[in-house]
Every structure is written in structure tokens, then in C-alpha cells.
Short mmCIF file of C-alpha atoms in Angstrom, two decimals:
data_model
loop_
_atom_site.label_atom_id
_atom_site.label_comp_id
_atom_site.label_asym_id
_atom_site.label_seq_id
_atom_site.Cartn_x
_atom_site.Cartn_y
_atom_site.Cartn_z
CA MET A 289 126.90 35.79 88.69
CA ALA A 290 123.78 36.43 90.76
CA ILE A 291 121.18 33.68 90.91
CA LEU A 292 118.69 35.74 92.95
CA THR A 293 117.89 39.38 92.21
CA VAL A 294 115.63 41.83 94.03
CA ASN A 295 114.38 44.66 91.83
CA GLN A 296 112.71 47.71 93.36
CA VAL A 297 110.75 45.53 95.76
CA GLU A 298 108.00 47.00 97.88
CA TYR A 299 105.82 45.16 100.34
CA THR A 300 102.82 46.57 102.18
CA TYR A 301 100.16 45.06 104.35
CA GLN A 302 97.07 46.38 106.04
CA THR A 303 96.45 46.29 109.78
CA LYS A 304 93.21 47.25 111.45
CA TYR A 305 94.39 50.83 111.78
CA GLN A 306 96.94 51.52 109.06
CA THR A 307 98.86 50.47 105.97
CA VAL A 308 102.34 49.25 106.89
CA TYR A 309 105.14 49.82 104.38
CA ALA A 310 107.45 46.96 105.30
CA LEU A 311 109.80 47.28 102.30
CA ARG A 312 110.38 50.37 100.17
CA GLY A 313 112.20 50.03 96.86
CA VAL A 314 114.75 47.37 97.83
CA ASP A 315 117.43 46.47 95.27
CA CYS A 316 120.03 43.76 95.88
CA SER A 317 121.32 40.49 94.48
CA PHE A 318 122.82 37.27 95.79
CA GLU A 319 125.45 34.94 94.34
CA PRO A 320 126.42 31.29 94.83
CA GLY A 321 129.58 30.85 96.85
CA GLN A 322 128.75 33.88 98.97
CA MET A 323 127.35 34.28 102.48
CA THR A 324 125.34 37.46 103.08
CA ALA A 325 124.08 38.77 106.40
CA ILE A 326 120.93 40.87 106.58
CA VAL A 327 120.89 43.03 109.70
CA GLY A 328 118.62 45.71 111.10
CA SER A 329 116.55 46.64 114.11
CA SER A 330 113.29 44.92 115.00
CA GLY A 331 110.59 45.91 112.53
CA SER A 332 113.08 47.16 109.93
CA GLY A 333 111.86 44.70 107.27
CA LYS A 334 114.69 42.14 107.29
CA THR A 335 112.47 39.12 108.06
CA THR A 336 109.89 40.32 105.51
CA LEU A 337 112.65 40.40 102.89
CA LEU A 338 113.78 36.89 103.82
CA SER A 339 110.21 35.61 103.53
CA LEU A 340 109.93 37.08 100.04
CA LEU A 341 113.29 35.57 99.08
CA ALA A 342 111.90 32.21 100.21
CA GLY A 343 108.84 32.61 98.01
CA LEU A 344 106.43 32.54 100.93
CA ASP A 345 104.75 35.58 99.37
CA VAL A 346 105.33 37.91 96.42
CA PRO A 347 106.15 41.63 96.48
CA THR A 348 103.43 44.25 96.35
CA ALA A 349 105.54 45.97 93.68
CA GLY A 350 108.83 45.15 91.96
CA SER A 351 110.11 41.63 91.45
CA ILE A 352 112.28 38.88 92.89
CA CYS A 353 113.85 36.67 90.25
CA PHE A 354 115.58 33.31 90.58
CA ARG A 355 117.72 32.65 87.52
CA ASP A 356 115.85 35.42 85.70
CA LYS A 357 112.39 34.02 86.42
CA SER A 358 110.06 35.99 88.67
CA THR A 359 108.82 34.21 91.78
CA ALA A 360 105.39 35.68 91.04
CA GLU A 361 105.26 33.68 87.80
CA MET A 362 106.50 30.29 89.01
CA ASP A 363 105.09 27.40 91.00
CA ARG A 364 106.56 28.57 94.30
CA ASP A 365 105.68 25.33 96.14
CA ALA A 366 107.70 23.29 93.66
CA TRP A 367 110.50 25.88 93.65
CA ARG A 368 110.83 25.78 97.42
CA LEU A 369 110.87 22.00 97.39
CA GLU A 370 113.60 21.83 94.74
CA SER A 371 115.76 24.93 95.16
CA VAL A 372 115.20 26.70 98.49
CA SER A 373 115.72 25.66 102.11
CA VAL A 374 114.91 27.81 105.13
CA ILE A 375 116.58 27.31 108.50
CA TYR A 376 114.72 28.78 111.47
CA GLN A 377 115.66 29.96 114.95
CA ASN A 378 113.41 27.32 116.55
CA PHE A 379 114.82 24.55 114.28
CA ASN A 380 111.37 23.47 112.92
CA LEU A 381 112.09 19.76 113.22
CA PHE A 382 109.27 17.22 113.37
CA ALA A 383 109.06 15.96 116.96
CA HIS A 384 107.82 12.51 115.90
CA LEU A 385 110.63 11.90 113.39
CA THR A 386 114.20 10.87 114.17
CA ALA A 387 117.20 13.00 113.21
CA LEU A 388 117.70 10.81 110.14
CA GLU A 389 114.04 11.03 109.12
CA ASN A 390 114.00 14.80 109.63
CA ALA A 391 117.05 15.21 107.41
CA ALA A 392 115.55 12.90 104.77
CA TYR A 393 112.11 14.55 104.83
CA PRO A 394 112.55 16.77 101.73
CA LEU A 395 113.67 13.70 99.79
CA TYR A 396 110.57 11.81 100.92
CA LEU A 397 108.53 14.70 99.49
CA GLN A 398 110.49 14.43 96.25
CA LYS A 399 109.37 10.77 96.08
CA ARG A 400 112.92 9.44 96.33
CA PRO A 401 113.18 5.77 97.40
CA LYS A 402 113.36 5.52 101.21
CA LYS A 403 116.77 3.81 101.27
CA GLU A 404 118.27 6.31 98.84
CA ALA A 405 116.79 9.26 100.76
CA GLU A 406 118.11 8.04 104.09
CA GLU A 407 121.57 7.27 102.72
CA ALA A 408 121.77 10.82 101.36
CA ALA A 409 120.49 12.24 104.66
CA ALA A 410 123.00 10.17 106.66
CA SER A 411 125.84 11.54 104.57
CA GLN A 412 124.77 15.13 105.25
CA LEU A 413 124.22 14.52 108.96
CA THR A 414 127.76 13.20 109.20
CA ALA A 415 129.03 16.24 107.27
CA VAL A 416 127.60 18.64 109.87
CA GLY A 417 128.88 16.67 112.86
CA ILE A 418 125.96 14.43 113.86
CA ARG A 419 127.24 10.99 114.86
CA PRO A 420 125.65 7.78 113.52
CA ASP A 421 124.54 6.82 117.04
CA GLN A 422 122.46 10.03 117.09
CA PHE A 423 120.63 9.33 113.82
CA GLY A 424 117.83 7.46 115.61
CA ARG A 425 117.27 10.11 118.27
CA PHE A 426 114.20 12.34 118.33
CA PRO A 427 114.68 16.13 118.50
CA ARG A 428 113.92 16.26 122.24
CA MET A 429 116.92 13.97 122.78
CA LEU A 430 119.31 16.39 121.05
CA SER A 431 120.80 19.67 122.24
CA GLY A 432 119.86 22.95 120.56
CA GLY A 433 123.11 23.00 118.59
CA GLU A 434 122.56 19.42 117.45
CA GLN A 435 118.99 20.18 116.38
CA GLN A 436 120.20 23.11 114.30
CA ARG A 437 122.81 20.85 112.68
CA VAL A 438 120.02 18.44 111.75
CA ALA A 439 118.10 21.36 110.22
CA ILE A 440 121.18 22.29 108.17
CA ALA A 441 121.63 18.66 107.09
CA ARG A 442 118.01 18.68 105.93
CA ALA A 443 118.75 21.74 103.79
CA LEU A 444 121.80 20.02 102.30
CA ALA A 445 120.00 16.74 101.65
CA ALA A 446 117.36 18.64 99.70
CA GLY A 447 120.09 19.83 97.33
CA SER A 448 118.93 23.45 97.60
CA GLU A 449 120.99 26.07 95.81
CA LEU A 450 119.58 28.81 98.04
CA ILE A 451 119.85 28.46 101.81
CA LEU A 452 118.06 31.09 103.90
CA ALA A 453 118.48 31.28 107.66
CA ASP A 454 116.31 33.37 109.99
CA GLU A 455 118.21 34.04 113.24
CA PRO A 456 119.68 30.50 113.12
CA THR A 457 121.72 31.07 116.28
CA GLY A 458 119.06 32.91 118.28
CA ASN A 459 118.44 29.98 120.63
CA LEU A 460 122.07 28.86 120.93
CA ASP A 461 124.94 29.65 123.26
CA GLU A 462 128.04 31.49 122.03
CA GLU A 463 130.07 28.40 121.16
CA ASN A 464 127.27 26.72 119.24
CA SER A 465 126.48 30.00 117.50
CA ARG A 466 130.04 30.23 116.20
CA ASN A 467 129.97 26.59 115.10
CA ILE A 468 126.69 26.95 113.20
CA PHE A 469 127.94 30.09 111.48
CA THR A 470 131.12 28.26 110.49
CA ILE A 471 129.06 25.45 108.93
CA LEU A 472 126.92 27.93 106.99
CA ARG A 473 129.98 29.81 105.75
CA GLU A 474 131.55 26.54 104.59
CA LEU A 475 128.36 25.71 102.69
CA ALA A 476 128.83 28.91 100.72
CA HIS A 477 132.57 28.74 100.20
CA GLU A 478 133.09 25.00 99.77
CA ARG A 479 129.78 23.85 98.30
CA GLU A 480 128.96 26.95 96.26
CA ARG A 481 125.60 27.48 97.94
CA CYS A 482 124.01 30.92 98.07
CA VAL A 483 123.60 31.52 101.82
CA VAL A 484 121.59 34.43 103.26
CA VAL A 485 121.33 34.88 107.02
CA VAL A 486 119.16 37.28 109.03
CA THR A 487 120.89 37.99 112.32
CA HIS A 488 120.96 40.57 115.09
CA ASP A 489 124.47 39.53 116.13
CA MET A 490 126.93 41.92 114.51
CA ASP A 491 129.95 39.89 115.66
CA LEU A 492 128.63 36.96 113.64
CA ALA A 493 127.50 39.16 110.75
CA GLU A 494 131.03 40.46 110.35
CA ARG A 495 132.18 36.89 109.63
CA THR A 496 130.11 36.83 106.44
CA ASP A 497 131.20 38.02 102.99
CA ARG A 498 128.75 40.89 102.85
CA ILE A 499 126.39 42.75 105.17
CA LEU A 500 123.11 44.34 104.03
CA LYS A 501 121.56 46.69 106.57
CA ILE A 502 117.82 47.24 106.39
CA GLN A 503 116.49 50.44 107.92
CA ASP A 504 112.86 51.54 107.65
CA GLY A 505 112.27 49.07 104.83
CA LYS A 506 115.23 50.26 102.74
CA ILE A 507 118.81 49.15 102.19
CA ALA A 508 120.76 51.61 104.34
#
């Protein structure tokens, strides 16, 4: 059963010279236990769709509903803190926090006791292949693949049902790209997370359960 539904979504924005129709009547849905790839050329609307799925904005028309409640009608800050995690191409780790502190950060925001938060974060770091001797390292002391694993551990520690990834392998070599995709696929299949990935890499996209192609703001 779908936990996230997109109903006739449109999204427009105004530039200095024109109105841009980024999304045009998009319909789709996403289920727990499933990994979906969103693909399309640059400017097709795939990143705009991911941003709306993350609740960073609301559609110009139509609706996006999480468990039948529209994102336009909810406290999206609280929803993102409790139910949604976004993994970015550039990792988005805090340079002044250790790997353990980065992974525990959402739990700090949830006001969890520090010891409890860091024990939960340590468990998730281990699950994605970060060794205990790396917990105290700052992001600059980790490789790109290791930083992305920390970002995934942060998403897991937060307990998010919905994990969104925007070109998560864009800054990684081929081997690390495959490894990160394997971790994300396991999150869907083994932990029943709803995983949605924007990627330009069709070889990786074909390893997912479903591919949605966006073309000129529509599902092709």
C-alpha cells in the first residue's frame, strides 16, 4: 500500500523573463519496501519533484499526500524531522561534527538523551560499514564513500519511513556508487523503507524496483 501519493501535481515558478512550468500533471505513488528511481534529462523536473516529495515546498496545483494527509496541510518541519530523510550528492555533513555526531544529529533535534542518541547512531553507522575507530573522525578525514555512508546512517538513525536521495552517487567512483546503491536497496527490501532516488545513471537505475522517467515535467 502506498504511503506517499502524488495527485495531478503541477509546479510553476516565475523568472525575470518567463513562467517556468517545472511539473505538469504528475501522478505517481510510492510504497514501503520498494526502491524507485526517478530519471530524466537536466531540467526535466526530477529534482523539483523530489523537493516536493521532501516537503521543501508545496505544489502550485494538485496534492502530495503522506498517509492520506496533504503536505500543504501539515507542519512540514515536524514531518521532515520525524518521517523524511534526504540524502544529497554532496553529503551535507556538518564539518565541525564527528561521524557519530553527524549520524546522531536528527536525534539531538528530537531531544533524545545524548547517550541514547549516540548509541542509536553508532548502531546505524556499523550497519552501513563505518568502523568504530572512524566514529570520532570529522568528514574531511573520511572518503567520499564513507561520508555518504554516514549520511545514510543519519537517515536510518532518524527512523524515517521515507528516504529520498538526490544523485547520491554523483561524487563517487564506480565501486562506491554500486555499494551505496546496494545499501539503499537493502533499506527498502530488508527494512521496509520507502526509498526514492534521483539519478542520471541508468545502469544503477535498472537495479531498482521501478523507474519513473520525467520528461518536460511529465511522467513519460
